[in-house]
mmCIF file of C-alpha atoms in Angstrom:
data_model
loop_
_atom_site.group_PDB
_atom_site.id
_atom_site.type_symbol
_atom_site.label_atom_id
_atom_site.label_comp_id
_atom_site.label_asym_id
_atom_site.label_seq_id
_atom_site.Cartn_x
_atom_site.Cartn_y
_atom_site.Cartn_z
ATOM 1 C CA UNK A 122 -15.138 17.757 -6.736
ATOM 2 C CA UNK A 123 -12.932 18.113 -9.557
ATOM 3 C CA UNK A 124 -10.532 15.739 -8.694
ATOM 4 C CA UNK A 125 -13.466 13.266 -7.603
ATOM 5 C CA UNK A 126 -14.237 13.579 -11.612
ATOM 6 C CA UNK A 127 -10.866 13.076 -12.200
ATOM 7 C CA UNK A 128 -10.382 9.730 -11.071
ATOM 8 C CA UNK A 129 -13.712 8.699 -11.893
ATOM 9 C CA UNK A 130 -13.243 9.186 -14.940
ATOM 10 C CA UNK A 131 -9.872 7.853 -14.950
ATOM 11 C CA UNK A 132 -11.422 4.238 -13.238
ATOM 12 C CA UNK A 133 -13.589 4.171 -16.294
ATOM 13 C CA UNK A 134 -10.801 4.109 -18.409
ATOM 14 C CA UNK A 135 -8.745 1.846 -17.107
ATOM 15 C CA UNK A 136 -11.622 -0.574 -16.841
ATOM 16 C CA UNK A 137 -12.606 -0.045 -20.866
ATOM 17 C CA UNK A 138 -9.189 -0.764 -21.696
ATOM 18 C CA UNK A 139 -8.574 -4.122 -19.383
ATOM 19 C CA UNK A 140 -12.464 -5.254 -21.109
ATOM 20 C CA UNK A 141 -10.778 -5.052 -24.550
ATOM 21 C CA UNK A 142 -7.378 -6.936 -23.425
ATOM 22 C CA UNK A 143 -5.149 -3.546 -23.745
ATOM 23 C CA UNK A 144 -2.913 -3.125 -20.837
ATOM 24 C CA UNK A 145 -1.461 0.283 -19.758
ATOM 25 C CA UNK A 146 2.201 0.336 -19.934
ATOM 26 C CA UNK A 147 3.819 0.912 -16.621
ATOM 27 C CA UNK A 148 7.230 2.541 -15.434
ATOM 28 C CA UNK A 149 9.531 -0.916 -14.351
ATOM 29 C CA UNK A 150 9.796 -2.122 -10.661
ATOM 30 C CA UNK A 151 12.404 -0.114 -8.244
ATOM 31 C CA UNK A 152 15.421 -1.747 -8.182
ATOM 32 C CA UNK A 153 16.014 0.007 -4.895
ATOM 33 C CA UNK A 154 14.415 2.140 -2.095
ATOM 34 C CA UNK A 155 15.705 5.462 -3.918
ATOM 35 C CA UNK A 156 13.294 4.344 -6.475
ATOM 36 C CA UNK A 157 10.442 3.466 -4.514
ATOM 37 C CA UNK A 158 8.523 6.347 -3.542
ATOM 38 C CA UNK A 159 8.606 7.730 -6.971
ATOM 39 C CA UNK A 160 7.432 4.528 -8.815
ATOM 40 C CA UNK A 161 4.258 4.484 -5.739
ATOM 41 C CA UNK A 162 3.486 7.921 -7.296
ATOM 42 C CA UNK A 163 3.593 7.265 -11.200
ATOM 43 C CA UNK A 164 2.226 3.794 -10.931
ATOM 44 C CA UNK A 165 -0.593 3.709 -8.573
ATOM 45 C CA UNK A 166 -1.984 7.550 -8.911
ATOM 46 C CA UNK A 167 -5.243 7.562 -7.447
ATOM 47 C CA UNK A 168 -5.088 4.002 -6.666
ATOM 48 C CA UNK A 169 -2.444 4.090 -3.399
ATOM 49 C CA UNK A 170 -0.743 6.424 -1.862
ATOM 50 C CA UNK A 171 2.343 6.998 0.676
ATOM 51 C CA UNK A 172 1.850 8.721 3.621
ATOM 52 C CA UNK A 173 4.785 11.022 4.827
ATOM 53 C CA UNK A 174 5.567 8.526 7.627
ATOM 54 C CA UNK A 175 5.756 5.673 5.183
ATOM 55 C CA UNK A 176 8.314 7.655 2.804
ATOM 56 C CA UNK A 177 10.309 8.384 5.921
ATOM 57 C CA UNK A 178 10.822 4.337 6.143
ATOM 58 C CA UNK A 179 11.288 3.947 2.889
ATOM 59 C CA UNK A 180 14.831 6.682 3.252
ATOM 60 C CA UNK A 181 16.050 4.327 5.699
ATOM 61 C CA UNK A 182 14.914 0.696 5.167
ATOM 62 C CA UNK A 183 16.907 -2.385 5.868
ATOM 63 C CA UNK A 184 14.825 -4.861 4.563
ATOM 64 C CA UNK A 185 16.275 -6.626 1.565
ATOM 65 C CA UNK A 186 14.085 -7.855 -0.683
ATOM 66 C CA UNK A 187 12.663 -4.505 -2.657
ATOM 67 C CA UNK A 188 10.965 -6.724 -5.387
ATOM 68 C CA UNK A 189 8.861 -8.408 -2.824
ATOM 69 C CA UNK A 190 7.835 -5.123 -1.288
ATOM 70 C CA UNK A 191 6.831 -4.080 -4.798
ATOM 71 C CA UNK A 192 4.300 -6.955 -5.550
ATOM 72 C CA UNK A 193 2.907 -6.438 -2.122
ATOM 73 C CA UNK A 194 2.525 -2.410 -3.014
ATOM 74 C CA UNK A 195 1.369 -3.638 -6.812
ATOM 75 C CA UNK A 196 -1.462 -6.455 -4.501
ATOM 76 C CA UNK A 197 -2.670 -3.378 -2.327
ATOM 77 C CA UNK A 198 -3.299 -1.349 -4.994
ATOM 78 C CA UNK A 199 -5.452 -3.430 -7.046
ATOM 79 C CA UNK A 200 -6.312 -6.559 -6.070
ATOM 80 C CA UNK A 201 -6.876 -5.344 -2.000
ATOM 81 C CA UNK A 202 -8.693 -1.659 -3.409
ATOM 82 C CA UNK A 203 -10.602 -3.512 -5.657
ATOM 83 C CA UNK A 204 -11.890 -5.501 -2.629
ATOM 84 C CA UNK A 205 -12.837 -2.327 -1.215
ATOM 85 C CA UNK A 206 -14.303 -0.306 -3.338
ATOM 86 C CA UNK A 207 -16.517 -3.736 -4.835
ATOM 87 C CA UNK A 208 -17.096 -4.934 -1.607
ATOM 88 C CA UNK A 209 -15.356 -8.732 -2.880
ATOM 89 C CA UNK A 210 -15.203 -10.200 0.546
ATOM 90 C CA UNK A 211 -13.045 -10.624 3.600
ATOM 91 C CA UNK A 212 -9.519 -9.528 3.572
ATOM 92 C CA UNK A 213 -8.639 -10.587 7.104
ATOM 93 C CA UNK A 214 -5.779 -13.198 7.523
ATOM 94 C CA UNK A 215 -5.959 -14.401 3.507
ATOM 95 C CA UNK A 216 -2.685 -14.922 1.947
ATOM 96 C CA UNK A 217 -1.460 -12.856 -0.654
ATOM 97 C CA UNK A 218 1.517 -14.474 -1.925
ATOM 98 C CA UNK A 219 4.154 -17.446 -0.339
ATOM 99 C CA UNK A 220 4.813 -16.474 3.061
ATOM 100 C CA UNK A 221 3.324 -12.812 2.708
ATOM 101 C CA UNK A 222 -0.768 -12.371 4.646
ATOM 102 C CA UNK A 223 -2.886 -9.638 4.730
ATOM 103 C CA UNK A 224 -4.256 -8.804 8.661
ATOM 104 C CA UNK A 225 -5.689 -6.938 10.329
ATOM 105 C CA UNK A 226 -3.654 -4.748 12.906
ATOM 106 C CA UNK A 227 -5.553 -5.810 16.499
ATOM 107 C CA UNK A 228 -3.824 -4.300 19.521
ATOM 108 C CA UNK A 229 -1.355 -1.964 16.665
ATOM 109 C CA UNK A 230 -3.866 -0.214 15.327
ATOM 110 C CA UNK A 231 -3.184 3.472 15.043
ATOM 111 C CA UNK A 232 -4.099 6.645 13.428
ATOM 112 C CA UNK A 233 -1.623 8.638 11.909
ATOM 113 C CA UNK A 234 -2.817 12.288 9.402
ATOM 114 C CA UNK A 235 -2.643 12.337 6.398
ATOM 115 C CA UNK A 236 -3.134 15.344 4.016
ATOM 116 C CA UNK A 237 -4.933 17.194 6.689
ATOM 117 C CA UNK A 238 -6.991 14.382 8.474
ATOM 118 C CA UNK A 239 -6.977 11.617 10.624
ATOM 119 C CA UNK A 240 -6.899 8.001 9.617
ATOM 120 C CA UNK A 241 -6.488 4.963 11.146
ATOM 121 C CA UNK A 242 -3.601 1.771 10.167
ATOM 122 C CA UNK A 243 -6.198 -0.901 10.516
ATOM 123 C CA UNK A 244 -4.673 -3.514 8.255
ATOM 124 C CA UNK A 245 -0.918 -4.404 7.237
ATOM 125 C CA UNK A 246 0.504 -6.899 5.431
ATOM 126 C CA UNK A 247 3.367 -9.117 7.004
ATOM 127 C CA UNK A 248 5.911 -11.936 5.736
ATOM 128 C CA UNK A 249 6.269 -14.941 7.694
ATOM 129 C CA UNK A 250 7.816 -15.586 10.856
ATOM 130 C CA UNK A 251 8.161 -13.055 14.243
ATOM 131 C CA UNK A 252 11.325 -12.350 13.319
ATOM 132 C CA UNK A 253 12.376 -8.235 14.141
ATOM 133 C CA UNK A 254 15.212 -8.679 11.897
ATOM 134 C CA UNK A 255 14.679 -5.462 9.807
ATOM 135 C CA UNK A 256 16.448 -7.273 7.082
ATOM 136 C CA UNK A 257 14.515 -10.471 6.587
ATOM 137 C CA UNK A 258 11.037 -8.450 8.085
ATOM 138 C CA UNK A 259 8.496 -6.842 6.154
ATOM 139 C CA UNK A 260 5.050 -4.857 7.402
ATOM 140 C CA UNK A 261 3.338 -2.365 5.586
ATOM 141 C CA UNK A 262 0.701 -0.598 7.303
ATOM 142 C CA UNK A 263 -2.546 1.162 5.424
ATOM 143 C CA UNK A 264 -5.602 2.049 5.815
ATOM 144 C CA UNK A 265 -8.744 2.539 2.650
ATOM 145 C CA UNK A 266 -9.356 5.957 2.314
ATOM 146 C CA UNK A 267 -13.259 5.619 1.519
ATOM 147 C CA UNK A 268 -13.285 9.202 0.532
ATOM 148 C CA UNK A 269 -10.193 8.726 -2.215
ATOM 149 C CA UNK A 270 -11.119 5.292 -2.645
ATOM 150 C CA UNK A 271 -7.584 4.679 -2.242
ATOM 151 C CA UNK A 272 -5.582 2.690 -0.145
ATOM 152 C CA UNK A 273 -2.610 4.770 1.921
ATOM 153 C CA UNK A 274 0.441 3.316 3.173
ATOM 154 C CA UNK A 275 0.741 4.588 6.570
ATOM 155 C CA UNK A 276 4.337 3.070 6.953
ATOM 156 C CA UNK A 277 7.038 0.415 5.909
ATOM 157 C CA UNK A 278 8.628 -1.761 5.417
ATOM 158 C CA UNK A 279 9.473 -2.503 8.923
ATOM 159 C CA UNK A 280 7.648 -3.063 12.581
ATOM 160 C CA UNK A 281 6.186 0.002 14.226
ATOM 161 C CA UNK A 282 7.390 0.770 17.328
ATOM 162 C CA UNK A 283 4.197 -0.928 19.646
ATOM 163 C CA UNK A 284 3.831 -2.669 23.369
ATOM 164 C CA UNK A 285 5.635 -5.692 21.911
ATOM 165 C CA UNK A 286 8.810 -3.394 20.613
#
């Protein structure tokens, strides 16, 4: 219940402080996948969070383009939660950015734990393309965590192993 309070109190915060035009300062973008996990946790506390399996990809990613992967973390944890926790519409097959959509999974879907409980992948996002290439293809998987109110990032930034691996 505590930690409930916690962010709760925290989201009321941040909201008073966007309302008056301050923004928070935040730690730079990861330059690299070293970085990533550990900017996830200092920048989107509360907000998003990585699931084991998704800092498992993270140690051995191919794909190139760590910025991108970035925004597409920075989208998911406030414009998509937002969307969530307001209730501010459908987020089925809406682009984010150029050449990046937001989806749901379909035939992928899977569950996968997650401190202690169950949850299902029911969404990812995706770049452009069906290319497998692990370099030039991005997918991160996630679920909203009603009971956090947070999204988590069940993996990335490549496929999944599924029927069409």
């Amino acid at each position: 219940r505590q930690l409930h309070a916690s962010w709760a109190r925290i989201e009321t915060l941040e909201d008073a402080l966007s309302k008056s035009g301050t923004t928070l300062d935040a730690a730079p973008d990861p330059e690299n996948w070293d970085e990533f996990a550990e900017w996830c946790d200092a920048v989107f506390s509360g907000k998003l969070a990585l699931a084991p399996s998704a800092r498992r990809g993270l140690r051995k990613a191919l794909f190139q383009d760590v910025a991108l992967a970035a925004n597409c973390v920075r989208w998911l944890a406030e414009d998509a939660r937002n969307r969530f926790v307001d209730g501010g519409g459908a987020l089925a097959n809406i682009p984010v950015f150029d050449g990046i959509t937001n989806a749901p999974c379909g035939g992928d879907e899977y569950t996968f734990d997650y401190q202690g409980r169950r949850l299902s992948a029911n969404w990812h996002l995706k770049n452009g393309g069906n290319t497998r290439q692990p370099e030039r293809c991005l997918r991160i998987y996630y679920t909203f965590d009603a009971q956090y109110r947070q999204i988590v990032v069940s993996d990335m930034p490549a496929h999944i192993r599924s029927a069409a691996s």
